Backbone as JSON Lines, residues from 0, in Angstrom:
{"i":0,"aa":"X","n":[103.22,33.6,-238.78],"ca":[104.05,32.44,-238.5],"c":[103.32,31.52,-237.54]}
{"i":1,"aa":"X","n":[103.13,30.17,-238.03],"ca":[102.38,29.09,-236.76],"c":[103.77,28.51,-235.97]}
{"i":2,"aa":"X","n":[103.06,28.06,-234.79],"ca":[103.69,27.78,-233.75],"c":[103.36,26.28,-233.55]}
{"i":3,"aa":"X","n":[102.83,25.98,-234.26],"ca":[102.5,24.2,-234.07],"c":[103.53,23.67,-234.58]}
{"i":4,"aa":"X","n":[103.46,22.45,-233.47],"ca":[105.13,21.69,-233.22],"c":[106.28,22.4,-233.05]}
{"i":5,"aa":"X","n":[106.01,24.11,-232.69],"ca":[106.94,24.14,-232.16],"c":[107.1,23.9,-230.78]}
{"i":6,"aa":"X","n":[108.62,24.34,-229.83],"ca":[108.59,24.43,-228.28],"c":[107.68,25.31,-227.83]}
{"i":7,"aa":"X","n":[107.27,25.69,-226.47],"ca":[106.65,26.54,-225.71],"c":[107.41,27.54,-225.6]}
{"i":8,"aa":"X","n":[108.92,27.29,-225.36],"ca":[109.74,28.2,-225.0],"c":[111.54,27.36,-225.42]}
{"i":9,"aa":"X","n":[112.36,27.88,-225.19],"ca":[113.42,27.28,-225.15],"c":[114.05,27.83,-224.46]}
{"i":10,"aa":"X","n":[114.85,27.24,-222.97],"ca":[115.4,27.47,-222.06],"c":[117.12,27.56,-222.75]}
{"i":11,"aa":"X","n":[117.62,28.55,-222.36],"ca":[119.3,28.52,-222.71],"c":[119.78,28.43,-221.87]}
{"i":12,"aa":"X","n":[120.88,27.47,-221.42],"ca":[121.71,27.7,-220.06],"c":[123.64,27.76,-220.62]}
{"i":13,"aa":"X","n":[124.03,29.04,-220.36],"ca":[125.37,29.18,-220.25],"c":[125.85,28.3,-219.72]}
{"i":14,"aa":"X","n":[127.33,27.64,-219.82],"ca":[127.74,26.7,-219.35],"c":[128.47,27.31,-217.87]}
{"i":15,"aa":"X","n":[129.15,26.75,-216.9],"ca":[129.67,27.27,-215.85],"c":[130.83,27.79,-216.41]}
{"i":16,"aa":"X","n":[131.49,28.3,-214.88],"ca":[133.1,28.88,-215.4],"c":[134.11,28.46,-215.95]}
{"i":17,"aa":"X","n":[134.84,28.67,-216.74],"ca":[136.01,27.86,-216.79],"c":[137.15,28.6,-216.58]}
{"i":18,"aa":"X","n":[138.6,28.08,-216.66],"ca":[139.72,29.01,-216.66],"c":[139.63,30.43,-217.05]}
{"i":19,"aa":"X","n":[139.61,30.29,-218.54],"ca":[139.35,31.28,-219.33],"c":[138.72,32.23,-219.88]}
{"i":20,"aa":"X","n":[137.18,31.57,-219.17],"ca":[135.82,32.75,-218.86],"c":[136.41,33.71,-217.85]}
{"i":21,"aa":"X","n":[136.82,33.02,-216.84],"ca":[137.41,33.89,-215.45],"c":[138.65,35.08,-215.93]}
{"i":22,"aa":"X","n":[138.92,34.64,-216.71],"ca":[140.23,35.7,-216.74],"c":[140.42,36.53,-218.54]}
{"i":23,"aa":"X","n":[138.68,36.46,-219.18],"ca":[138.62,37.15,-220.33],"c":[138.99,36.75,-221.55]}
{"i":24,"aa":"X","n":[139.32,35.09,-221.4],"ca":[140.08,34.72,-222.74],"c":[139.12,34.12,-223.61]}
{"i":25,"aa":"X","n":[138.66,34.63,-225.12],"ca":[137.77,33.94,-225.71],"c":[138.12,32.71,-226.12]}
{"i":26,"aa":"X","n":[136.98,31.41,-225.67],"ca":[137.14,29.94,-225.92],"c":[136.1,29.66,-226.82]}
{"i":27,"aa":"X","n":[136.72,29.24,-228.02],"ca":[135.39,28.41,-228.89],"c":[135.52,26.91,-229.31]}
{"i":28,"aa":"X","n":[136.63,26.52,-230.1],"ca":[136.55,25.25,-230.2],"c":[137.78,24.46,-228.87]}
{"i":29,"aa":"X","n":[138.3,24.86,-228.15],"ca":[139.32,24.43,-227.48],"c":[137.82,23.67,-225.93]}
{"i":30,"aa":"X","n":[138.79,22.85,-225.83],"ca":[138.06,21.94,-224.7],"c":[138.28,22.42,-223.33]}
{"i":31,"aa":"X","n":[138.1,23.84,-223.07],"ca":[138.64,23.74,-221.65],"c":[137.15,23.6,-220.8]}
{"i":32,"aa":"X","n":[137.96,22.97,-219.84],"ca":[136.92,22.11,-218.51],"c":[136.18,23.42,-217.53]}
{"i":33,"aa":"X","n":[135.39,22.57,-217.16],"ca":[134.37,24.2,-215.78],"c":[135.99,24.1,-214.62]}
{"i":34,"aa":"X","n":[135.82,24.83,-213.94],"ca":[136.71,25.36,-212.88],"c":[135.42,24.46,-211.33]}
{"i":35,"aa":"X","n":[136.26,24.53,-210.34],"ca":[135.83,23.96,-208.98],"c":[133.89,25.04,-209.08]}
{"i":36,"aa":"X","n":[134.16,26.26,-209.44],"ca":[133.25,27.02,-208.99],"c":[132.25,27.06,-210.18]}
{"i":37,"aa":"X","n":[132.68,26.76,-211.56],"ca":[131.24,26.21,-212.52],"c":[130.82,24.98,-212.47]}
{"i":38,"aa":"X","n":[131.62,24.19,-212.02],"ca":[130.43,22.52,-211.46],"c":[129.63,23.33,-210.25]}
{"i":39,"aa":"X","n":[129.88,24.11,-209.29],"ca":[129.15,24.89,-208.03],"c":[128.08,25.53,-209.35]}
{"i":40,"aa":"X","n":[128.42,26.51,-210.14],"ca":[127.74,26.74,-210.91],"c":[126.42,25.91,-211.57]}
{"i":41,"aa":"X","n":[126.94,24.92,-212.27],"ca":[126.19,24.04,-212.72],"c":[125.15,23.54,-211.63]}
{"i":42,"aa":"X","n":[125.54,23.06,-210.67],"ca":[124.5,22.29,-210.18],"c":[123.48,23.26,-209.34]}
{"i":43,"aa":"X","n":[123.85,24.61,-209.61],"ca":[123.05,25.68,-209.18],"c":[122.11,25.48,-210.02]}
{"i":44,"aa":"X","n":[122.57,25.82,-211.33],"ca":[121.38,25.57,-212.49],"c":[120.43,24.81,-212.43]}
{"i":45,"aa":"X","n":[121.22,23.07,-211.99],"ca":[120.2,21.91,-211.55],"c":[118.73,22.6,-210.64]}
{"i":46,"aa":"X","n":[119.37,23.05,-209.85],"ca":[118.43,23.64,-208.74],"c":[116.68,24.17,-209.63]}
{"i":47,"aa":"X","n":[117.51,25.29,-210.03],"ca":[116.6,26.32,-210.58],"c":[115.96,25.42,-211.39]}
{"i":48,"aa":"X","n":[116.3,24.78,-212.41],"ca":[115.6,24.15,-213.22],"c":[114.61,22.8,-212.76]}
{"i":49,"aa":"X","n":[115.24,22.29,-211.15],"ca":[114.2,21.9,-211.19],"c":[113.76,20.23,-211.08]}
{"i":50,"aa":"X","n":[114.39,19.77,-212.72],"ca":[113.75,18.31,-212.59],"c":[113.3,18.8,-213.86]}
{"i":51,"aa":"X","n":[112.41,20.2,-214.06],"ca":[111.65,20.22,-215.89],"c":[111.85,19.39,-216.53]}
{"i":52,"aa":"X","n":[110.48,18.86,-217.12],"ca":[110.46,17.98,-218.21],"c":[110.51,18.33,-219.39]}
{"i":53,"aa":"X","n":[111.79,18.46,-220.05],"ca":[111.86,19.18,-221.34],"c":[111.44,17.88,-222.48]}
{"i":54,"aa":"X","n":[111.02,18.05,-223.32],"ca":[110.88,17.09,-224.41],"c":[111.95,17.26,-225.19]}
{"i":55,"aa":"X","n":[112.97,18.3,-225.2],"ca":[114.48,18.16,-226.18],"c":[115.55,19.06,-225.13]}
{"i":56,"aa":"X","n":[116.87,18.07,-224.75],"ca":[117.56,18.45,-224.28],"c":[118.84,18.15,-225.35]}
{"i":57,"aa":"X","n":[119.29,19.57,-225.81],"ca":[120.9,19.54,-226.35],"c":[122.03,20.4,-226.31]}
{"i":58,"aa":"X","n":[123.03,19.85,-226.22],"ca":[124.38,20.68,-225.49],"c":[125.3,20.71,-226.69]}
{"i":59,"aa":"X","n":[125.86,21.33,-226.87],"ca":[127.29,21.46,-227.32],"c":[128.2,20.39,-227.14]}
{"i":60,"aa":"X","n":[128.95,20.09,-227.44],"ca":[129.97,18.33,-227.5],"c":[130.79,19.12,-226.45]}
{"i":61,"aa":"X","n":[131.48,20.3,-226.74],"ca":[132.45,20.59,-225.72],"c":[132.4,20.47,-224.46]}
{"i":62,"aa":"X","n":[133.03,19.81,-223.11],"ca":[132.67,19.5,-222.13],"c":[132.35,20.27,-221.18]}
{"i":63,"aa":"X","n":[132.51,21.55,-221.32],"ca":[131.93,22.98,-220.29],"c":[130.91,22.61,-220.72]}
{"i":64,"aa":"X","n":[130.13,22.63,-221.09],"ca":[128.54,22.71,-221.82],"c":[128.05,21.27,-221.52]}
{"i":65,"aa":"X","n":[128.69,19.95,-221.86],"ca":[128.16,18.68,-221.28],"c":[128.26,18.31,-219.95]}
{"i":66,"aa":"X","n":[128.99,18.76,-219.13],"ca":[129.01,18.91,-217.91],"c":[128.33,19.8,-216.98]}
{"i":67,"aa":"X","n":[127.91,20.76,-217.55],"ca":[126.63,21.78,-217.18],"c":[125.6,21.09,-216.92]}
{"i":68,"aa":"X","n":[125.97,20.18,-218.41],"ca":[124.17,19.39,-218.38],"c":[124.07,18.58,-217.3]}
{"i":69,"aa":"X","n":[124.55,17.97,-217.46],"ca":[125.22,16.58,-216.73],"c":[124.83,17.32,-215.03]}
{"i":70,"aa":"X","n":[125.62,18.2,-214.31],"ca":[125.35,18.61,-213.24],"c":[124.06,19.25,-212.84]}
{"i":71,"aa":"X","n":[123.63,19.78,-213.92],"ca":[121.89,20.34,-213.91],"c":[121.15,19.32,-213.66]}
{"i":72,"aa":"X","n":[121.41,17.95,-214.13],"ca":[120.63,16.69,-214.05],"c":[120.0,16.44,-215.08]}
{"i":73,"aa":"X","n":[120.21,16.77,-216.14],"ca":[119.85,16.57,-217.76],"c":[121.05,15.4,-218.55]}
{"i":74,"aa":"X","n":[121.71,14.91,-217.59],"ca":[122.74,14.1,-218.82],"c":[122.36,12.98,-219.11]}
{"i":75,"aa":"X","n":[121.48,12.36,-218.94],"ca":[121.03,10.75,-219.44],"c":[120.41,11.18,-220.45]}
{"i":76,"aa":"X","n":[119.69,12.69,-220.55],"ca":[118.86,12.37,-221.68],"c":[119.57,13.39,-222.88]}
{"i":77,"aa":"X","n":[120.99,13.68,-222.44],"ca":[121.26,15.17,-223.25],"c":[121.88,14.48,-224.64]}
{"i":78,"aa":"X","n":[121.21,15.16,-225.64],"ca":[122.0,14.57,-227.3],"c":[122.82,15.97,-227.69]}
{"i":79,"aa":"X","n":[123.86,15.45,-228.05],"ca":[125.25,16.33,-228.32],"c":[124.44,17.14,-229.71]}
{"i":80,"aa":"X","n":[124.93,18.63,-230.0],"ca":[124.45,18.83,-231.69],"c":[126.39,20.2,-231.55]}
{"i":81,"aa":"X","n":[126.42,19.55,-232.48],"ca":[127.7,20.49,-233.0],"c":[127.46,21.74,-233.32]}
{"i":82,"aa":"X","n":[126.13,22.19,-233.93],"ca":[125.58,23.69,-233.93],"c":[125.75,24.19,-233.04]}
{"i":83,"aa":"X","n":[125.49,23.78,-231.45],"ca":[125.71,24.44,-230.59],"c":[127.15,25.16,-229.84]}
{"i":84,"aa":"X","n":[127.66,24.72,-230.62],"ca":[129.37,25.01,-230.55],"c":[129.78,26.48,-230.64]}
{"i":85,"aa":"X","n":[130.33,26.85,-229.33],"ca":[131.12,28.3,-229.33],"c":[131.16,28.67,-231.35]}
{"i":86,"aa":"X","n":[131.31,30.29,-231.11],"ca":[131.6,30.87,-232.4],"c":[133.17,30.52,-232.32]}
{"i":87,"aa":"X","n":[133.27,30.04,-233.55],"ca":[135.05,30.04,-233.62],"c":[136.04,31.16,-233.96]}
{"i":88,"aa":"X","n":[136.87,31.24,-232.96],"ca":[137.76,32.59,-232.84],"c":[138.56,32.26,-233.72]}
{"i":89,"aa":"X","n":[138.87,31.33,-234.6],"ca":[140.41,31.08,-235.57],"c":[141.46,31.35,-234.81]}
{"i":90,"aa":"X","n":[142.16,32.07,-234.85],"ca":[143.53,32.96,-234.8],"c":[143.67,34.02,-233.75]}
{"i":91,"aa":"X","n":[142.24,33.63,-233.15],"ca":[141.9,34.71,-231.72],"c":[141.64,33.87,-230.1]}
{"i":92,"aa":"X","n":[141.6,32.89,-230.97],"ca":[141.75,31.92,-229.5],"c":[142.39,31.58,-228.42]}
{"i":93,"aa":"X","n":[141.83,31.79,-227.42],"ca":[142.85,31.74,-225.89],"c":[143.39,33.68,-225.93]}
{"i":94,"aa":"X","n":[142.73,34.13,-226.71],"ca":[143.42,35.79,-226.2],"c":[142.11,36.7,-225.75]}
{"i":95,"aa":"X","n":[142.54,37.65,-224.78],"ca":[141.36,38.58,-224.88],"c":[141.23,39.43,-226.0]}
{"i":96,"aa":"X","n":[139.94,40.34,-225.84],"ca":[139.73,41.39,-226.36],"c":[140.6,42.63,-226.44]}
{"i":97,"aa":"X","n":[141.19,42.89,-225.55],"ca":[142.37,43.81,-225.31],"c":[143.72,43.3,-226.18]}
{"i":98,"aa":"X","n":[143.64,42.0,-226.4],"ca":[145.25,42.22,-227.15],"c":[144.73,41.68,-228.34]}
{"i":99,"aa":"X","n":[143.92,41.24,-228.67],"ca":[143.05,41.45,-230.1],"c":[142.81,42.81,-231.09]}
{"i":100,"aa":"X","n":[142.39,43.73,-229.86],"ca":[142.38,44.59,-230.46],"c":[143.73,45.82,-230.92]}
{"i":101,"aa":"X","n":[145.12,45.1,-229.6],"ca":[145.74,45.88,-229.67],"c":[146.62,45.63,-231.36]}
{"i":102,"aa":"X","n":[146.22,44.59,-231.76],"ca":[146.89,44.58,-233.1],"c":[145.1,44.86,-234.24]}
{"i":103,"aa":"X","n":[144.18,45.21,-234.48],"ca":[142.96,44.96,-234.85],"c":[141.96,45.98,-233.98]}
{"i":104,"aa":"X","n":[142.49,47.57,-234.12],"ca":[141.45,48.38,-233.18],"c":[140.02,48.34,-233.54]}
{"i":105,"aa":"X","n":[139.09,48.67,-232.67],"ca":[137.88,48.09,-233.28],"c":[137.42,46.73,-233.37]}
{"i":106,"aa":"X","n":[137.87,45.48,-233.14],"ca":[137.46,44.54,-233.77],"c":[136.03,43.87,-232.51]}
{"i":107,"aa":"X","n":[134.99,42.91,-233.17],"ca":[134.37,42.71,-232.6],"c":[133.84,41.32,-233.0]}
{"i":108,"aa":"X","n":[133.46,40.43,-232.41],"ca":[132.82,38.77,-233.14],"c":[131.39,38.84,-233.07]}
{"i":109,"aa":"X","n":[131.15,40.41,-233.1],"ca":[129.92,40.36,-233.86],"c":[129.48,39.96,-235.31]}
{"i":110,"aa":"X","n":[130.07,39.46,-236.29],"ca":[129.48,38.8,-237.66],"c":[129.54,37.73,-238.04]}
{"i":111,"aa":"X","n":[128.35,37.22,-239.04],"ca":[128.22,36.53,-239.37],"c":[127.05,35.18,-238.11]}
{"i":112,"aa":"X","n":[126.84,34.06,-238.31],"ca":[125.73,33.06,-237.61],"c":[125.84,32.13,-237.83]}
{"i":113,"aa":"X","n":[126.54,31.18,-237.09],"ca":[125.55,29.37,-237.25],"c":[124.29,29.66,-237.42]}
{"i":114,"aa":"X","n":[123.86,28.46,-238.42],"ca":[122.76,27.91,-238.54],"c":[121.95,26.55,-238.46]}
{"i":115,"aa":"X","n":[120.47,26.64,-238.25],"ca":[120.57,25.36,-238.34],"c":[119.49,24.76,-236.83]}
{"i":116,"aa":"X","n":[120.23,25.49,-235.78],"ca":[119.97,24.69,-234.58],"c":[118.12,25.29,-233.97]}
{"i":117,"aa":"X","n":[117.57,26.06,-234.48],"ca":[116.61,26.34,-234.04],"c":[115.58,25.64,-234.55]}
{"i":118,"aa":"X","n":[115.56,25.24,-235.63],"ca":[115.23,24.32,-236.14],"c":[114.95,22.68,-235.5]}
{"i":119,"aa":"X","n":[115.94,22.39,-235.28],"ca":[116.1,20.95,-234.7],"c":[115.6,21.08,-233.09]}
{"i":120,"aa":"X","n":[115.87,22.31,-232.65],"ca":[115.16,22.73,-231.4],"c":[113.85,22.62,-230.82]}
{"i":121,"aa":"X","n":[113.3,23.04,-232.56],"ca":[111.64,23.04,-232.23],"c":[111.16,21.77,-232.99]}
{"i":122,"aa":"X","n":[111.66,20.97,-233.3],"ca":[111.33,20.03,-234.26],"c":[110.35,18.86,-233.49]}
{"i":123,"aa":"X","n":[110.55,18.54,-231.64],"ca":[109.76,18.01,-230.82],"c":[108.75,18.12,-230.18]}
{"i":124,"aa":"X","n":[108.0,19.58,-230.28],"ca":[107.16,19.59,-230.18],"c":[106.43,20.42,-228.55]}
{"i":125,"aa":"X","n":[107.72,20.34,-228.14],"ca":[107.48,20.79,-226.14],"c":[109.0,21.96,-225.84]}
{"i":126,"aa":"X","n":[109.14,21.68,-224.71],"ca":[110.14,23.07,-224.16],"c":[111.3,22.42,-224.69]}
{"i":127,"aa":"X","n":[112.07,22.71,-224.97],"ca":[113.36,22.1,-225.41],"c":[115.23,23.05,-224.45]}
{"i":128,"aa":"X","n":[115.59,22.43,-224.28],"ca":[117.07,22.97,-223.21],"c":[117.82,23.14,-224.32]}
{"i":129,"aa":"X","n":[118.75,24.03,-224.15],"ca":[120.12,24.47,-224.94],"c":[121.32,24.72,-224.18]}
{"i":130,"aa":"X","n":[122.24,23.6,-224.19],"ca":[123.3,24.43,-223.22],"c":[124.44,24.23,-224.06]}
{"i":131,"aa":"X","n":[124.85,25.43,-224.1],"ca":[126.14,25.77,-224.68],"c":[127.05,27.02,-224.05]}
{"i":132,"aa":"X","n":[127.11,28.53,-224.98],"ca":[128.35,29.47,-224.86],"c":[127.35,30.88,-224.88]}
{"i":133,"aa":"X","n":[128.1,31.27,-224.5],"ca":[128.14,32.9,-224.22],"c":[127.66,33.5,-225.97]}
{"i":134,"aa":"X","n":[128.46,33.61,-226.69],"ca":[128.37,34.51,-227.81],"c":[126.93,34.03,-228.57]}
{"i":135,"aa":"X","n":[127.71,32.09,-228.81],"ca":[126.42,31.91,-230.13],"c":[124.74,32.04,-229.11]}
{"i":136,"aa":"X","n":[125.05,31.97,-227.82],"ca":[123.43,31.67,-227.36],"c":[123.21,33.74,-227.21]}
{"i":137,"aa":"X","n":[123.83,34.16,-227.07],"ca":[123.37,35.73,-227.72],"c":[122.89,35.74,-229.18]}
{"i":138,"aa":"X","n":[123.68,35.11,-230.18],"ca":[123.47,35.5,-231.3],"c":[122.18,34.46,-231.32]}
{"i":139,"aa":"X","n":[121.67,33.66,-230.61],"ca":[120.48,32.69,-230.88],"c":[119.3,33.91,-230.13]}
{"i":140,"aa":"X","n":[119.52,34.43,-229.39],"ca":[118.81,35.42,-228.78],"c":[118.37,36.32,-229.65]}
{"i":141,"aa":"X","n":[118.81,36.82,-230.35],"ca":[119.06,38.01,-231.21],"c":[118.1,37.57,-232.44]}
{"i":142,"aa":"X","n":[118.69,36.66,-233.1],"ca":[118.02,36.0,-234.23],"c":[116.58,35.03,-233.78]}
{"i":143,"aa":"X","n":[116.12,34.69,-232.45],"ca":[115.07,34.44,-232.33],"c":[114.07,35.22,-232.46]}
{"i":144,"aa":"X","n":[114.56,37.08,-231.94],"ca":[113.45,38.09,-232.39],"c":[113.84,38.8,-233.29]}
{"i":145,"aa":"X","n":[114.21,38.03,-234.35],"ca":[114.41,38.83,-235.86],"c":[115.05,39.62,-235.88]}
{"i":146,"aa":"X","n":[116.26,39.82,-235.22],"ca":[117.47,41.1,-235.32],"c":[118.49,39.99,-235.91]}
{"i":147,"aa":"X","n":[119.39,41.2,-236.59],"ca":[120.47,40.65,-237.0],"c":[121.73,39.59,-236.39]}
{"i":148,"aa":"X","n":[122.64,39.2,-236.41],"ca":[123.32,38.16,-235.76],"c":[123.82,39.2,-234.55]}
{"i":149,"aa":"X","n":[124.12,40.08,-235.17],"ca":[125.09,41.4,-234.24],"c":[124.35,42.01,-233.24]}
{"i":150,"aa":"X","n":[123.12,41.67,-233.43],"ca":[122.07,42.09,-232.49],"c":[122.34,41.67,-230.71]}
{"i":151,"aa":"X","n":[123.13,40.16,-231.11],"ca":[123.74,39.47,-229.57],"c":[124.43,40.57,-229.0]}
{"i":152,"aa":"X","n":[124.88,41.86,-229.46],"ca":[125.7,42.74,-228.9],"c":[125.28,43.3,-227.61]}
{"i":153,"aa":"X","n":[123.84,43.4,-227.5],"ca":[122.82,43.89,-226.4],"c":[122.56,43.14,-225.7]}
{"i":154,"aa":"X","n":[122.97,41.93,-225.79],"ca":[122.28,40.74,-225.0],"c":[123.52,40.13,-224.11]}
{"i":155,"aa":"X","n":[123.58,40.61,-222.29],"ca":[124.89,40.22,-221.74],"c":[124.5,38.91,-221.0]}
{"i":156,"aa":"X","n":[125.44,38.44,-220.85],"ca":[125.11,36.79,-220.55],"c":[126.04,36.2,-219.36]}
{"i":157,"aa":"X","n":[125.56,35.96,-218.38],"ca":[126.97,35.41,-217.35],"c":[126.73,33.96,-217.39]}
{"i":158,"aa":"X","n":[128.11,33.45,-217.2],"ca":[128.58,32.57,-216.97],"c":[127.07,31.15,-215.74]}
{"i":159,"aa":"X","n":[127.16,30.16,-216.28],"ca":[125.95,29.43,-215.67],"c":[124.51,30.12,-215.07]}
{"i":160,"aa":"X","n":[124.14,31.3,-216.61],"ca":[122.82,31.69,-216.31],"c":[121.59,31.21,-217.47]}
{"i":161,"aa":"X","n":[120.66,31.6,-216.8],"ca":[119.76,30.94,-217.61],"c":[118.75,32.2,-218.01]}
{"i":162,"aa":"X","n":[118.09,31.5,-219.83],"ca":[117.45,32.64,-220.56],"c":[116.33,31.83,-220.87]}
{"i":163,"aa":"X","n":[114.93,32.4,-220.92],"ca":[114.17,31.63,-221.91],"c":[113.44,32.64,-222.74]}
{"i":164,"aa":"X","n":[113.3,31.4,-223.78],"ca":[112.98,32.38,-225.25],"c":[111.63,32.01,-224.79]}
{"i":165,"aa":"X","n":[110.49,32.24,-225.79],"ca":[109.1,32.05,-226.34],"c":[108.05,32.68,-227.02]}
{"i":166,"aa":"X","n":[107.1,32.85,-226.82],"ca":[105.89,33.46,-227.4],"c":[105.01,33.98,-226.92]}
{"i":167,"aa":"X","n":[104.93,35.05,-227.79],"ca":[103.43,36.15,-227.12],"c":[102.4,35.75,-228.25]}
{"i":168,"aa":"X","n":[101.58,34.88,-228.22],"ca":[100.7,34.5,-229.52],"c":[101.74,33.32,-230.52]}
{"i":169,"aa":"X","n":[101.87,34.56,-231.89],"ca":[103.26,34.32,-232.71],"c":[104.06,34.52,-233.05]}
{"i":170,"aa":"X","n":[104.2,35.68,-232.07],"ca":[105.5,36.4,-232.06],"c":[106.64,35.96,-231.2]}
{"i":171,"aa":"X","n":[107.98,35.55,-231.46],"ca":[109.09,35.37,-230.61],"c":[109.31,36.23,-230.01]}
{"i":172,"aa":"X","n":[109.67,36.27,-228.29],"ca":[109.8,36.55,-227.26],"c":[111.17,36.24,-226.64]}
{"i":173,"aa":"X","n":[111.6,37.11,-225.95],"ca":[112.5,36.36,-224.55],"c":[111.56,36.76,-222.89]}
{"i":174,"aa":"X","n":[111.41,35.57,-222.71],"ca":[110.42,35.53,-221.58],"c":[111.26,35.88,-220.23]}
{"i":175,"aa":"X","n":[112.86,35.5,-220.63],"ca":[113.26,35.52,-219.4],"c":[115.11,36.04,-219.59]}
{"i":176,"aa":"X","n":[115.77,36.93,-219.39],"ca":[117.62,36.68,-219.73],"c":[118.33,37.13,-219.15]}
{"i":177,"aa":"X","n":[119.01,36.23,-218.91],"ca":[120.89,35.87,-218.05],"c":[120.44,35.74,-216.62]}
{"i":178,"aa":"X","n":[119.44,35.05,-216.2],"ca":[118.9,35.14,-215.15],"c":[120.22,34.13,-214.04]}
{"i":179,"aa":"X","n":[120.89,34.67,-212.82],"ca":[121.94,33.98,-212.52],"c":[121.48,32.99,-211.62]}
{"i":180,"aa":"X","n":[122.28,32.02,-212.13],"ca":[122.13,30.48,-211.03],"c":[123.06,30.45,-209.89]}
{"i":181,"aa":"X","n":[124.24,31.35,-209.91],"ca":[125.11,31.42,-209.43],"c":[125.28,30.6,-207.81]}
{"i":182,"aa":"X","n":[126.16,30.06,-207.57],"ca":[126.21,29.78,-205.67],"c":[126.14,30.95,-204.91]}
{"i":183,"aa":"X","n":[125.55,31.03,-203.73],"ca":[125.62,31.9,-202.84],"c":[125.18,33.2,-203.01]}
């Protein structure tokens, strides 16, 4: 596999807290906002990151994720991509895992993958940013080193941390994961 035009690496940043991160409720397409302590979050991220000159910065439309950016100091240049959008819970949204399962023992949002976005990721040529969600940036983890979608199962992720993917030669790598930005 060549690596020309692709990124060096691709930085993932979880978005900060929100209500419903805090208290276990899975959020995918619903708009809920960071909490007082994921803008603290976010602009932790800013920190760590820096200023980096990424040649592709893109977020998720949902505003936990554009406001990440935005507080990291990436929002003038951040372009929205809808790929990056939480996995959608349907009919599981706003509930935890516990009362999901209490009707559905066993159940898990391990299956199935968006597609699409790794692609457009590497399409510029330099490091490229990703800020979005918890699940799909596991399952982007997973499927960057050729494991299955379900593979995100191994891959734990907190709330406003940061991962980077890349390369050993031509082989995909994670150089770096869930590394916390956290305040304090």
């Amino acid at each position: 596999m060549s690596t020309a035009g692709a990124p060096r690496e691709l930085w993932l940043v979880r978005h900060g807290e929100t209500e419903w991160t805090a208290t276990g409720k899975h959020t995918s397409r619903s708009d809920v906002p960071l909490t007082a302590t994921g803008r603290e979050q976010a602009t932790s991220v800013g920190g760590v990151l820096a200023g980096r000159p990424f040649v592709t910065v893109l977020s998720s439309p949902l505003s936990r994720s554009v406001e990440t950016c935005r507080l990291a100091g990436y929002g003038d240049r951040v372009e929205t991509d809808d790929d990056l959008m939480e996995w959608d819970y349907g009919e599981y949204e706003g509930r935890t895992t516990a009362e999901i399962r209490a009707e559905r023992p066993g159940w898990t949002v391990w299956a199935g993958s968006p597609g699409g976005v790794i692609d457009r990721a590497t399409e510029g040529g330099g490091d490229a940013a990703l800020f979005s969600h918890g699940h799909f940036l596991r399952i982007l983890g997973a499927t960057w080193m050729g494991l299955p979608p379900d593979g995100g199962r191994l891959l734990s992720l907190g709330t406003a941390s940061l991962s980077i993917l890349g390369y050993e030669r031509e082989t995909r790598v994670i150089r770096q994961w869930n590394r916390s930005c956290e305040v304090g």
